[in-house]
Coordinates of C-alpha atoms in Angstrom, one line a residue:
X152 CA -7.8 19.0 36.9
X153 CA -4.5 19.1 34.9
X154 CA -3.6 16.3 32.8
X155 CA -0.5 13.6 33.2
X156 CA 0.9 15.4 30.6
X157 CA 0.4 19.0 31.6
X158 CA 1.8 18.4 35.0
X159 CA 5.4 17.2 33.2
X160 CA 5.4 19.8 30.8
X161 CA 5.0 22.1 34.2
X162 CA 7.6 20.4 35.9
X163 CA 10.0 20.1 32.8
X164 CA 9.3 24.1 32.2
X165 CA 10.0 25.1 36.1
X166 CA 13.5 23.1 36.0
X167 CA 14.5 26.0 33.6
X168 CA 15.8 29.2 35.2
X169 CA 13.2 31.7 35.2
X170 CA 12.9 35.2 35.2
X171 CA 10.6 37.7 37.2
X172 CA 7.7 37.5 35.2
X173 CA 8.0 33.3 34.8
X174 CA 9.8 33.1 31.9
X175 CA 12.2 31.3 29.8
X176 CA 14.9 33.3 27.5
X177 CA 14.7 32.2 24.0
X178 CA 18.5 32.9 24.4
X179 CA 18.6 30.1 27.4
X180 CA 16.6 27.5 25.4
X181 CA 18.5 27.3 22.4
X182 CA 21.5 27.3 25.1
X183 CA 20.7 24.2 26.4
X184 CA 19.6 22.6 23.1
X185 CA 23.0 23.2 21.8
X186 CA 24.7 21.7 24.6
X187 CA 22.5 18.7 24.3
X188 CA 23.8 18.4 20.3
X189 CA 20.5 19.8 19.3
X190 CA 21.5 22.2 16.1
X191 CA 18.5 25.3 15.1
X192 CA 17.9 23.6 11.6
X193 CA 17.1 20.2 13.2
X194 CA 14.4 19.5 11.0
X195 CA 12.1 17.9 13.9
X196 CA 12.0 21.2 15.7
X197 CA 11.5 23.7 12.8
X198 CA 7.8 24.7 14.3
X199 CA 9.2 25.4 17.3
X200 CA 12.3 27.3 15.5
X201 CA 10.1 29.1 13.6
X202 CA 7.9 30.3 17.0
X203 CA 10.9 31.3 18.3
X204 CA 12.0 33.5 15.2
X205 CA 8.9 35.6 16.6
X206 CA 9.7 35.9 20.6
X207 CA 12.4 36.9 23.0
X208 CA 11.0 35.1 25.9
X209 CA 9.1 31.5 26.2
X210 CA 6.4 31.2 29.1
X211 CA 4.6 28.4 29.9
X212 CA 2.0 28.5 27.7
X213 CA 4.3 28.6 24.7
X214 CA 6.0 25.8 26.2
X215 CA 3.5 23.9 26.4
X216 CA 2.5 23.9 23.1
X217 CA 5.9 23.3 22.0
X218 CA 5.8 19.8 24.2
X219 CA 2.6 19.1 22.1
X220 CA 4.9 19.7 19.1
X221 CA 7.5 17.2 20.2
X222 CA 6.9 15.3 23.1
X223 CA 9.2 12.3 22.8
X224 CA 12.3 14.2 21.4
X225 CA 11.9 17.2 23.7
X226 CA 11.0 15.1 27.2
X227 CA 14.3 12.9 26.1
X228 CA 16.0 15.9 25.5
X229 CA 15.0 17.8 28.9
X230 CA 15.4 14.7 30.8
X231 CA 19.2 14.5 30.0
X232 CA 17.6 10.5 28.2
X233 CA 19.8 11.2 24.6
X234 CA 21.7 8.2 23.7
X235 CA 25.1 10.7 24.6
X236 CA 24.2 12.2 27.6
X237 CA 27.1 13.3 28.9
X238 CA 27.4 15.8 25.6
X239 CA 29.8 19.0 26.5
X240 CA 32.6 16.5 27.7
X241 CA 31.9 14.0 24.5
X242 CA 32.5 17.3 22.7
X243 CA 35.8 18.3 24.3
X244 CA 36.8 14.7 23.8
X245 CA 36.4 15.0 20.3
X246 CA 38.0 18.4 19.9
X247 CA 41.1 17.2 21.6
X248 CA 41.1 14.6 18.8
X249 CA 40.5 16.7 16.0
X250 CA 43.4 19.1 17.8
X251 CA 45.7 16.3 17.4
X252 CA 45.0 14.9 13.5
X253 CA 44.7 18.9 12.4
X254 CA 48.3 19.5 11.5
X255 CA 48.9 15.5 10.0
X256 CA 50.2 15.9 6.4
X257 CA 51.4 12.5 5.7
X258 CA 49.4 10.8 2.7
X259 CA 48.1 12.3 -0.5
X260 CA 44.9 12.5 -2.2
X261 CA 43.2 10.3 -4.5
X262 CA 44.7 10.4 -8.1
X263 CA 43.4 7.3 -9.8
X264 CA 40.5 9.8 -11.1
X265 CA 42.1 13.0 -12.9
X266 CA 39.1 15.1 -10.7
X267 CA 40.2 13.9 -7.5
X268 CA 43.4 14.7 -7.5
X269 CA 42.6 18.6 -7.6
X270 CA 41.3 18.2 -4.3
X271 CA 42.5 20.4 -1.3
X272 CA 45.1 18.1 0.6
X273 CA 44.4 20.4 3.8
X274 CA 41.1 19.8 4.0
X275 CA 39.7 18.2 7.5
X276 CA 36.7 17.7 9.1
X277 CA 34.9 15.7 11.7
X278 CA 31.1 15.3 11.6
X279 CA 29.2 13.2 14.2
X280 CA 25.3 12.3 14.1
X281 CA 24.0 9.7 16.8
X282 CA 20.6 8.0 16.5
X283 CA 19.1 10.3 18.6
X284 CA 20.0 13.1 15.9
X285 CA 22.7 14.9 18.4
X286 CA 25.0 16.5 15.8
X287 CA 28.4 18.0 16.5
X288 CA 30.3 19.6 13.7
X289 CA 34.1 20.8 13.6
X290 CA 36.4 21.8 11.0
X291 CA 35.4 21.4 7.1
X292 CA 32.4 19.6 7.4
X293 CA 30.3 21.8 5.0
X294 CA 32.8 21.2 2.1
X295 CA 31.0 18.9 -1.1
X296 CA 32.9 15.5 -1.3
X297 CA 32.7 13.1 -3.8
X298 CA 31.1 9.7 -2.4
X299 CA 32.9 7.6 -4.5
X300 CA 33.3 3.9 -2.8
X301 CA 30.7 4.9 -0.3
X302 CA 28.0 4.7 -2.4
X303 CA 28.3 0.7 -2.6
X304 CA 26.4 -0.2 0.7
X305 CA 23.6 2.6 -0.2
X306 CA 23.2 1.0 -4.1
X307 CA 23.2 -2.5 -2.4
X308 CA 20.6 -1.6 0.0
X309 CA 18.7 0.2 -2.7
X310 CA 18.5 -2.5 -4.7
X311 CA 17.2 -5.2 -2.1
X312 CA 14.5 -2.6 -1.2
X313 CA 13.7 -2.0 -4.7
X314 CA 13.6 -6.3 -5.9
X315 CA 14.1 -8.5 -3.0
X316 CA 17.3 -10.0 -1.1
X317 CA 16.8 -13.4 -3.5
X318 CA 16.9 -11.9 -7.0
X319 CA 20.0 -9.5 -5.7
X320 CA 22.0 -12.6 -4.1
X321 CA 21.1 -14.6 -7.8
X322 CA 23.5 -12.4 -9.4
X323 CA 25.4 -11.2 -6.3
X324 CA 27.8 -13.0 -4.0
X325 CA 28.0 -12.0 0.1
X326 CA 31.6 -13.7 0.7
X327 CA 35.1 -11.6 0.8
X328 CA 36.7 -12.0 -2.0
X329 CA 39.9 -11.8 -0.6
X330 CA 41.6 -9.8 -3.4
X331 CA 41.9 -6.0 -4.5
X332 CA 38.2 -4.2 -4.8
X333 CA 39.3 -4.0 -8.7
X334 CA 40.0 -7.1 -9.7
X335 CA 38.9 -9.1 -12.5
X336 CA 37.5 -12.1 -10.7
X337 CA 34.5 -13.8 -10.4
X338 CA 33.7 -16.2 -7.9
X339 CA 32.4 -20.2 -8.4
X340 CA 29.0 -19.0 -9.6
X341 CA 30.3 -16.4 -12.4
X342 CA 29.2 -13.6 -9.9
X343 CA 31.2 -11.2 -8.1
X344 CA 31.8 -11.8 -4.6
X345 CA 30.2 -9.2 -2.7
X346 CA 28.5 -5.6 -3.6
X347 CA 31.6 -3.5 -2.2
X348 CA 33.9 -4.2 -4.7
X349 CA 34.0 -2.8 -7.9
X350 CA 32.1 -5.9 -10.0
X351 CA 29.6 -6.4 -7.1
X352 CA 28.8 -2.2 -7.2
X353 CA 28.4 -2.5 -11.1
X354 CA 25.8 -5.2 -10.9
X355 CA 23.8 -3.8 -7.8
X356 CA 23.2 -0.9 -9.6
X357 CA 22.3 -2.3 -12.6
X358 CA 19.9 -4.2 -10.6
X359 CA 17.7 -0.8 -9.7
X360 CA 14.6 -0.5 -12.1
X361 CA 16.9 -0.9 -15.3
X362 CA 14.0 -0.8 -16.8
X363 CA 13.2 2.8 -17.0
X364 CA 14.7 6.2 -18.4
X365 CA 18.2 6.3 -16.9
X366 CA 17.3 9.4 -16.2
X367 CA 14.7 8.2 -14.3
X368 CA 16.3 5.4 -12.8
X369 CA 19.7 8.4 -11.2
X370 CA 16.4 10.8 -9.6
X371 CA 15.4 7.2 -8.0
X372 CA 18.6 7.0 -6.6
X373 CA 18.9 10.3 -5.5
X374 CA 15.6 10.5 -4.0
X375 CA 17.0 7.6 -1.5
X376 CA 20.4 9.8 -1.0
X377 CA 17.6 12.4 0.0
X378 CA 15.7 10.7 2.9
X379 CA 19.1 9.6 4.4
X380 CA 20.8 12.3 4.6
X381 CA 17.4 14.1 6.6
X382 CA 15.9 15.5 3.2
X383 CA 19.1 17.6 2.6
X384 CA 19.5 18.7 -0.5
X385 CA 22.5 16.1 -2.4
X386 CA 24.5 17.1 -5.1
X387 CA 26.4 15.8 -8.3
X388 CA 29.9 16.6 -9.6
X389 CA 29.3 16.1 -13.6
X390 CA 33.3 16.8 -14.0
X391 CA 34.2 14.0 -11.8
X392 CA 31.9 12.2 -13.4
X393 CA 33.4 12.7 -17.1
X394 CA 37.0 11.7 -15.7
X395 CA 35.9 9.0 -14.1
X396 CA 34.0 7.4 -17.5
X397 CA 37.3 8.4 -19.3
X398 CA 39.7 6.4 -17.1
X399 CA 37.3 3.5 -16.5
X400 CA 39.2 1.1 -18.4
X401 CA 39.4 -1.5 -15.5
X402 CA 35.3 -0.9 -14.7
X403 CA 34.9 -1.5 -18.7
X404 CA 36.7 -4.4 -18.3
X405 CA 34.7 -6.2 -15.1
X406 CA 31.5 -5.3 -17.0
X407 CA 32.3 -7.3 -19.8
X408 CA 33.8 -10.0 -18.2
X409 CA 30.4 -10.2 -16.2
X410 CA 28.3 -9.9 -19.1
X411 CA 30.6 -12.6 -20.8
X412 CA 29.8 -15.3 -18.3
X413 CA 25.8 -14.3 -18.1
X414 CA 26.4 -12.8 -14.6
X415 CA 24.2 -9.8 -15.4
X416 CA 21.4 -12.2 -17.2
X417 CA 21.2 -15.3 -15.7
X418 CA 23.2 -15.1 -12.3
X419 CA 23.4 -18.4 -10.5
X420 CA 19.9 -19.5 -11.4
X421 CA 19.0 -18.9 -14.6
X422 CA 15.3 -19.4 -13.3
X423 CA 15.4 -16.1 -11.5
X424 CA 17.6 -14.1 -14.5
X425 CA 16.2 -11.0 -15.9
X426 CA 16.2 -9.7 -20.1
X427 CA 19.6 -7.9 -20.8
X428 CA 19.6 -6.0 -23.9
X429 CA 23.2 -5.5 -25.6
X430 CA 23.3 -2.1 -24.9
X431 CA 22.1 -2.3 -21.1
X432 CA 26.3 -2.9 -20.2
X433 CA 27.4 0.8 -21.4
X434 CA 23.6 2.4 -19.8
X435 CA 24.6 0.2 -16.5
X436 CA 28.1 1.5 -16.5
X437 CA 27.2 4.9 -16.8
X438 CA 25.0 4.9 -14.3
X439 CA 27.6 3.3 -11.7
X440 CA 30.3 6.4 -12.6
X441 CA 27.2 8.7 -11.5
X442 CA 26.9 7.2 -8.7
X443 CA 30.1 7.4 -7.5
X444 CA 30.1 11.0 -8.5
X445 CA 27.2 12.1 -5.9
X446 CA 28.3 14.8 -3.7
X447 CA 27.4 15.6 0.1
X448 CA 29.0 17.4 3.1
X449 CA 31.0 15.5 6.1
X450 CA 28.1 16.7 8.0
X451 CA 25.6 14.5 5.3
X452 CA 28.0 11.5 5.6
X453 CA 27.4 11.1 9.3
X454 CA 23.5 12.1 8.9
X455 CA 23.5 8.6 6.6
X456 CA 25.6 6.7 8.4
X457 CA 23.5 7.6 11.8
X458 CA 20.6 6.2 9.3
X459 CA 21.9 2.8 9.0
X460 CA 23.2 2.4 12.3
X461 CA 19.4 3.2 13.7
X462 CA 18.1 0.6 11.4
X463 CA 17.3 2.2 8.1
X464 CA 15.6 5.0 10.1
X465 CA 17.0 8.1 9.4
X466 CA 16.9 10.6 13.0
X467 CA 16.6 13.6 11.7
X468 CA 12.8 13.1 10.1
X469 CA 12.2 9.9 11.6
X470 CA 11.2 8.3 8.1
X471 CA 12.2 4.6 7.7
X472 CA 14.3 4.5 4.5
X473 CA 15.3 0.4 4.5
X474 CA 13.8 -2.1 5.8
X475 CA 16.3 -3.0 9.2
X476 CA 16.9 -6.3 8.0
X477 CA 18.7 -5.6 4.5
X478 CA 20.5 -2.6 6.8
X479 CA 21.3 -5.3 9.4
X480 CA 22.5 -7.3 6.3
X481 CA 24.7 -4.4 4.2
X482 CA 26.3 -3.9 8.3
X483 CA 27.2 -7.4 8.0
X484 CA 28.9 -7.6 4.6
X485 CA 30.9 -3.9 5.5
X486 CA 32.1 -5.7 8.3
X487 CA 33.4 -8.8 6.4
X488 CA 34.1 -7.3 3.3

Protein backbone atom coordinates (compact mmCIF):
# COMPACT_ATOMS: atom_id res chain seq x y z
CA UNK A 1 0.00 0.00 0.00
CA UNK A 2 1.34 3.45 -1.11
CA UNK A 3 1.94 6.02 1.33
CA UNK A 4 0.00 9.63 1.93
CA UNK A 5 2.81 10.95 0.50
CA UNK A 6 3.54 8.73 -2.52
CA UNK A 7 -0.01 9.07 -3.74
CA UNK A 8 0.50 13.22 -3.93
CA UNK A 9 3.75 12.99 -5.38
CA UNK A 10 1.71 10.61 -8.08
CA UNK A 11 -0.87 12.96 -8.43
CA UNK A 12 1.39 16.14 -8.52
CA UNK A 13 3.68 14.24 -11.23
CA UNK A 14 0.45 13.10 -13.54
CA UNK A 15 -0.81 16.96 -13.63
CA UNK A 16 2.36 17.41 -15.76
CA UNK A 17 2.06 16.75 -19.53
CA UNK A 18 3.50 13.50 -20.24
CA UNK A 19 5.00 11.84 -22.98
CA UNK A 20 4.53 8.30 -24.51
CA UNK A 21 6.71 6.50 -22.31
CA UNK A 22 5.30 8.52 -18.91
CA UNK A 23 7.53 11.14 -18.84
CA UNK A 24 8.29 14.57 -17.90
CA UNK A 25 10.83 16.84 -20.22
CA UNK A 26 13.48 18.30 -18.19
CA UNK A 27 12.85 21.13 -20.75
CA UNK A 28 9.03 21.34 -19.40
CA UNK A 29 10.03 21.28 -15.70
CA UNK A 30 12.38 24.04 -15.53
CA UNK A 31 9.52 25.72 -17.84
CA UNK A 32 7.21 25.79 -15.23
CA UNK A 33 9.60 26.56 -12.43
CA UNK A 34 10.53 29.69 -14.22
CA UNK A 35 7.10 30.85 -14.68
CA UNK A 36 6.56 30.27 -11.05
CA UNK A 37 9.81 32.77 -10.26
CA UNK A 38 11.81 29.74 -9.48
CA UNK A 39 15.45 30.68 -11.01
CA UNK A 40 18.08 27.16 -11.77
CA UNK A 41 20.70 28.46 -9.11
CA UNK A 42 17.94 28.61 -6.41
CA UNK A 43 20.03 27.34 -3.89
CA UNK A 44 17.10 25.06 -2.26
CA UNK A 45 16.92 23.07 -5.37
CA UNK A 46 20.57 22.56 -6.40
CA UNK A 47 20.25 18.53 -5.77
CA UNK A 48 17.65 18.42 -7.95
CA UNK A 49 19.53 20.97 -10.49
CA UNK A 50 22.29 18.99 -10.38
CA UNK A 51 20.09 15.46 -11.22
CA UNK A 52 18.87 17.21 -13.90
CA UNK A 53 22.41 18.39 -15.36
CA UNK A 54 22.51 14.37 -15.99
CA UNK A 55 18.89 13.69 -17.77
CA UNK A 56 16.65 14.73 -20.59
CA UNK A 57 13.61 13.34 -19.28
CA UNK A 58 12.15 13.01 -15.50
CA UNK A 59 9.86 9.84 -14.78
CA UNK A 60 8.26 9.25 -11.84
CA UNK A 61 10.64 7.62 -9.97
CA UNK A 62 13.07 10.57 -10.35
CA UNK A 63 10.21 12.64 -9.27
CA UNK A 64 9.72 11.20 -6.61
CA UNK A 65 12.80 11.37 -5.14
CA UNK A 66 12.99 14.94 -5.98
CA UNK A 67 9.68 15.50 -3.70
CA UNK A 68 11.76 13.76 -0.93
CA UNK A 69 14.27 16.46 -1.70
CA UNK A 70 11.95 19.27 -1.22
CA UNK A 71 8.58 18.57 -0.22
CA UNK A 72 7.35 21.87 1.20
CA UNK A 73 8.83 24.25 -1.47
CA UNK A 74 8.08 21.94 -4.38
CA UNK A 75 4.23 20.87 -3.26
CA UNK A 76 3.80 24.89 -2.79
CA UNK A 77 5.29 25.36 -5.93
CA UNK A 78 3.16 22.68 -7.91
CA UNK A 79 0.19 23.60 -6.14
CA UNK A 80 0.21 27.23 -7.58
CA UNK A 81 0.42 27.98 -2.98
CA UNK A 82 3.60 30.79 -3.63
CA UNK A 83 2.85 33.88 -1.85
CA UNK A 84 2.63 35.52 -5.79
CA UNK A 85 0.63 33.16 -7.44
CA UNK A 86 -0.55 34.81 -10.14
CA UNK A 87 3.43 35.17 -11.42
CA UNK A 88 3.59 35.66 -15.53
CA UNK A 89 0.98 38.60 -15.15
CA UNK A 90 3.01 40.07 -11.81
CA UNK A 91 5.88 39.92 -14.27
CA UNK A 92 4.30 41.73 -17.25
CA UNK A 93 3.15 44.22 -14.60
CA UNK A 94 6.44 44.93 -13.68
CA UNK A 95 8.02 45.06 -17.11
CA UNK A 96 5.47 47.61 -18.15
CA UNK A 97 6.97 49.58 -15.13
CA UNK A 98 10.42 49.16 -15.77
CA UNK A 99 9.32 50.13 -19.69
CA UNK A 100 8.18 53.33 -18.40
CA UNK A 101 11.18 54.58 -15.84
CA UNK A 102 13.88 53.12 -18.63
CA UNK A 103 14.40 56.28 -20.62
CA UNK A 104 14.01 58.83 -17.19
CA UNK A 105 17.25 60.98 -17.18
CA UNK A 106 16.24 63.50 -14.74
CA UNK A 107 18.61 63.53 -11.46
CA UNK A 108 22.21 62.86 -11.14
CA UNK A 109 24.42 60.59 -9.28
CA UNK A 110 25.83 60.73 -5.88
CA UNK A 111 28.86 63.19 -5.76
CA UNK A 112 29.30 63.87 -1.99
CA UNK A 113 31.98 60.76 -2.29
CA UNK A 114 34.59 61.46 -5.18
CA UNK A 115 33.94 57.37 -6.09
CA UNK A 116 30.45 57.71 -6.55
CA UNK A 117 30.32 60.14 -8.76
CA UNK A 118 32.10 57.92 -11.56
CA UNK A 119 29.09 55.95 -11.54
CA UNK A 120 27.20 55.15 -14.81
CA UNK A 121 24.13 57.59 -14.70
CA UNK A 122 22.27 54.99 -17.26
CA UNK A 123 22.33 52.42 -15.18
CA UNK A 124 18.78 50.69 -14.16
CA UNK A 125 17.58 47.78 -12.84
CA UNK A 126 14.74 46.20 -10.97
CA UNK A 127 15.23 43.10 -8.74
CA UNK A 128 12.29 41.44 -6.86
CA UNK A 129 12.68 38.53 -4.13
CA UNK A 130 9.38 37.54 -2.20
CA UNK A 131 9.47 35.43 1.00
CA UNK A 132 8.72 32.49 -0.75
CA UNK A 133 12.13 33.05 -2.76
CA UNK A 134 10.23 33.88 -6.30
CA UNK A 135 12.90 35.98 -7.99
CA UNK A 136 12.36 38.06 -11.10
CA UNK A 137 15.26 40.02 -12.54
CA UNK A 138 15.25 42.84 -15.27
CA UNK A 139 17.62 45.30 -16.55
CA UNK A 140 21.14 45.85 -14.62
CA UNK A 141 20.58 43.88 -11.67
CA UNK A 142 23.94 42.00 -11.80
CA UNK A 143 25.91 45.34 -11.65
CA UNK A 144 28.13 45.74 -8.01
CA UNK A 145 26.62 48.76 -6.09
CA UNK A 146 27.91 50.40 -3.28
CA UNK A 147 25.47 49.97 -0.10
CA UNK A 148 26.25 52.94 1.34
CA UNK A 149 23.21 54.21 3.71
CA UNK A 150 21.71 50.79 3.36
CA UNK A 151 23.97 49.27 5.51
CA UNK A 152 22.43 51.14 8.67
CA UNK A 153 19.40 48.82 9.39
CA UNK A 154 21.82 45.59 8.83
CA UNK A 155 24.68 47.17 11.43
CA UNK A 156 21.78 48.04 13.80
CA UNK A 157 20.39 44.64 13.66
CA UNK A 158 23.77 43.19 13.89
CA UNK A 159 24.55 44.74 16.81
CA UNK A 160 21.29 43.80 18.84
CA UNK A 161 21.94 40.17 17.85
CA UNK A 162 25.48 40.40 18.78
CA UNK A 163 24.85 42.43 22.66
CA UNK A 164 21.22 42.75 23.33
CA UNK A 165 18.39 45.54 22.50
CA UNK A 166 19.27 47.20 26.22
CA UNK A 167 23.02 47.81 25.94
CA UNK A 168 22.37 49.08 22.04
CA UNK A 169 19.37 51.53 23.13
CA UNK A 170 22.01 52.78 26.33
CA UNK A 171 23.97 54.44 23.79
CA UNK A 172 21.33 54.65 20.97
CA UNK A 173 18.20 56.62 20.63
CA UNK A 174 14.86 55.05 18.54
CA UNK A 175 13.07 58.66 17.96
CA UNK A 176 13.32 60.78 14.44
CA UNK A 177 15.43 63.22 14.86
CA UNK A 178 13.70 65.37 12.74
CA UNK A 179 16.78 66.99 11.08
CA UNK A 180 19.36 66.06 8.09
CA UNK A 181 20.93 62.33 8.49
CA UNK A 182 24.31 64.43 8.94
CA UNK A 183 23.82 66.66 11.44
CA UNK A 184 25.69 67.39 14.40
CA UNK A 185 23.09 66.77 17.09
CA UNK A 186 22.52 64.78 19.88
CA UNK A 187 19.48 64.25 21.48
CA UNK A 188 18.51 64.89 25.53
CA UNK A 189 20.57 61.88 26.63
CA UNK A 190 23.89 62.90 24.63
CA UNK A 191 23.03 59.97 22.18
CA UNK A 192 22.03 60.17 18.70
CA UNK A 193 18.61 59.83 17.85
CA UNK A 194 18.22 56.74 16.00
CA UNK A 195 20.77 54.20 14.11
CA UNK A 196 19.88 55.52 10.48
CA UNK A 197 21.46 58.55 10.58
CA UNK A 198 24.89 59.12 10.29
CA UNK A 199 25.76 59.45 14.43
CA UNK A 200 23.34 56.58 15.22
CA UNK A 201 25.31 54.26 12.23
CA UNK A 202 28.74 55.31 13.79
CA UNK A 203 27.87 54.10 17.18
CA UNK A 204 25.96 50.74 16.11
CA UNK A 205 28.84 49.69 14.56
CA UNK A 206 31.18 50.50 17.06
CA UNK A 207 28.92 48.58 19.20
CA UNK A 208 29.89 44.99 17.19
CA UNK A 209 32.64 42.99 19.18
CA UNK A 210 34.93 46.20 19.33
CA UNK A 211 36.78 44.14 21.10
CA UNK A 212 38.58 42.10 18.56
CA UNK A 213 40.97 42.48 15.42
CA UNK A 214 39.20 44.94 13.22
CA UNK A 215 39.92 42.71 10.98
CA UNK A 216 38.11 40.35 12.64
CA UNK A 217 35.36 42.34 13.71
CA UNK A 218 34.68 43.53 9.09
CA UNK A 219 34.69 39.19 8.29
CA UNK A 220 31.94 39.23 11.27
CA UNK A 221 30.12 41.63 9.43
CA UNK A 222 30.42 40.26 6.31
CA UNK A 223 29.67 36.81 7.28
CA UNK A 224 25.99 38.38 8.28
CA UNK A 225 25.90 40.26 4.64
CA UNK A 226 26.55 36.46 3.62
CA UNK A 227 23.57 34.58 5.10
CA UNK A 228 21.25 37.46 3.95
CA UNK A 229 21.88 37.77 0.78
CA UNK A 230 21.39 33.48 0.40
CA UNK A 231 25.19 32.69 0.94
CA UNK A 232 26.12 34.87 -2.11
CA UNK A 233 29.28 35.78 -2.33
CA UNK A 234 29.50 40.00 -1.10
CA UNK A 235 32.03 42.21 -2.14
CA UNK A 236 34.00 45.42 -1.11
CA UNK A 237 35.00 48.46 -3.10
CA UNK A 238 38.54 49.53 -1.24
CA UNK A 239 38.56 52.83 -3.67
CA UNK A 240 35.22 53.96 -2.42
CA UNK A 241 36.36 53.18 0.65
CA UNK A 242 39.61 55.47 0.54
CA UNK A 243 37.42 58.51 -0.77
CA UNK A 244 35.05 58.14 1.57
CA UNK A 245 37.69 58.28 4.71
CA UNK A 246 39.24 61.28 2.80
CA UNK A 247 36.07 63.39 2.66
CA UNK A 248 34.69 62.31 6.04
CA UNK A 249 35.15 65.52 7.63
CA UNK A 250 31.47 65.78 8.84
CA UNK A 251 31.60 61.77 10.14
CA UNK A 252 35.06 62.94 11.98
CA UNK A 253 33.19 65.53 13.33
CA UNK A 254 29.88 63.47 14.85
CA UNK A 255 32.43 61.00 16.20
CA UNK A 256 34.07 63.36 18.33
CA UNK A 257 31.26 65.27 19.37
CA UNK A 258 29.93 61.78 20.58
CA UNK A 259 32.91 60.80 22.21
CA UNK A 260 33.00 64.37 23.81
CA UNK A 261 29.79 63.92 25.73
CA UNK A 262 30.62 60.04 26.74
CA UNK A 263 28.03 58.87 24.22
CA UNK A 264 30.28 55.96 23.08
CA UNK A 265 31.38 55.16 26.94
CA UNK A 266 28.76 55.69 29.11
CA UNK A 267 25.48 56.28 27.04
CA UNK A 268 22.46 57.10 29.12
CA UNK A 269 23.41 54.85 32.02
CA UNK A 270 26.67 54.91 32.86
CA UNK A 271 25.87 51.52 34.68
CA UNK A 272 25.56 49.71 31.42
CA UNK A 273 28.74 51.73 29.62
CA UNK A 274 31.48 49.77 28.09
CA UNK A 275 35.74 50.67 28.27
CA UNK A 276 36.62 53.04 25.35
CA UNK A 277 40.16 53.35 24.65
CA UNK A 278 41.37 56.76 23.03
CA UNK A 279 42.15 55.32 19.95
CA UNK A 280 38.82 53.12 19.59
CA UNK A 281 37.09 56.60 17.77
CA UNK A 282 39.56 56.53 14.53
CA UNK A 283 39.39 52.12 14.57
CA UNK A 284 35.30 52.67 14.94
CA UNK A 285 35.34 55.21 12.19
CA UNK A 286 37.11 53.23 9.97
CA UNK A 287 35.21 50.51 10.31
CA UNK A 288 31.76 52.52 9.57
CA UNK A 289 33.48 53.89 6.00
CA UNK A 290 33.89 49.96 5.22
CA UNK A 291 30.86 49.36 5.87
CA UNK A 292 29.30 51.64 3.77
CA UNK A 293 31.72 50.52 1.12
CA UNK A 294 30.26 46.76 0.92
CA UNK A 295 29.17 45.91 -2.53
CA UNK A 296 26.29 43.60 -3.80
CA UNK A 297 24.09 43.25 -7.01
CA UNK A 298 20.29 44.73 -7.33
CA UNK A 299 19.53 41.15 -7.38
CA UNK A 300 21.42 40.74 -3.58
CA UNK A 301 19.52 43.96 -2.37
CA UNK A 302 16.19 42.35 -2.86
CA UNK A 303 17.49 38.79 -1.64
CA UNK A 304 18.15 40.94 1.94
CA UNK A 305 15.45 42.85 1.90
CA UNK A 306 13.09 39.57 1.28
CA UNK A 307 15.23 38.48 4.53
CA UNK A 308 13.81 41.08 6.78
CA UNK A 309 10.49 41.26 5.48
CA UNK A 310 10.20 37.16 6.34
CA UNK A 311 11.35 37.87 9.79
CA UNK A 312 15.08 37.64 9.79
CA UNK A 313 14.81 34.38 7.75
CA UNK A 314 16.44 34.58 4.70
CA UNK A 315 14.26 32.35 1.63
CA UNK A 316 16.64 31.35 -0.30
CA UNK A 317 18.52 28.74 2.47
CA UNK A 318 15.89 29.02 4.99
CA UNK A 319 18.60 29.99 7.79
CA UNK A 320 17.31 32.45 10.43
CA UNK A 321 19.80 35.26 10.40
CA UNK A 322 17.96 37.84 13.26
CA UNK A 323 15.98 37.10 15.64
CA UNK A 324 12.15 38.46 14.19
CA UNK A 325 11.85 40.71 16.97
CA UNK A 326 14.94 43.13 16.52
CA UNK A 327 13.78 42.73 12.55
CA UNK A 328 10.24 43.61 13.64
CA UNK A 329 12.05 46.44 15.56
CA UNK A 330 14.82 47.88 12.74
CA UNK A 331 11.06 47.64 10.30
CA UNK A 332 9.74 49.94 12.86
CA UNK A 333 12.46 52.56 13.16
CA UNK A 334 12.89 52.53 8.83
CA UNK A 335 9.43 53.35 8.94
CA UNK A 336 9.67 56.42 11.43
CA UNK A 337 12.93 57.39 10.71
Amino acid sequence: MHSPKFDKNNLIFNSFYLDENQKIKKSDFIKILKSKGILTNDHRLSKNFKLLKEIDFIDFEIFNKFMEENNSLLVKIFKNELIIPKWNEFVTEIDEIFKSLKDVNKGDVASYIPQLAKIDADLFGVSITTIDGQIYNQGDTDYHLCVQSCSKPISYCIAVDTLNEETVHNHIGREPSGKNFNELCLNSDNIPHNPLINSGAIMAVSLIKNDIRQSNRFDYIMNYWTKLAGNKKINFNNSIYLSEKDTADRNFCLGYMMQENNSFSQGKNPELGRDWKINDLIRNLELYFQCCSIEITCEDASVIASSLANGGICPMTDEKVFNSKNVKNVLSLMSSC
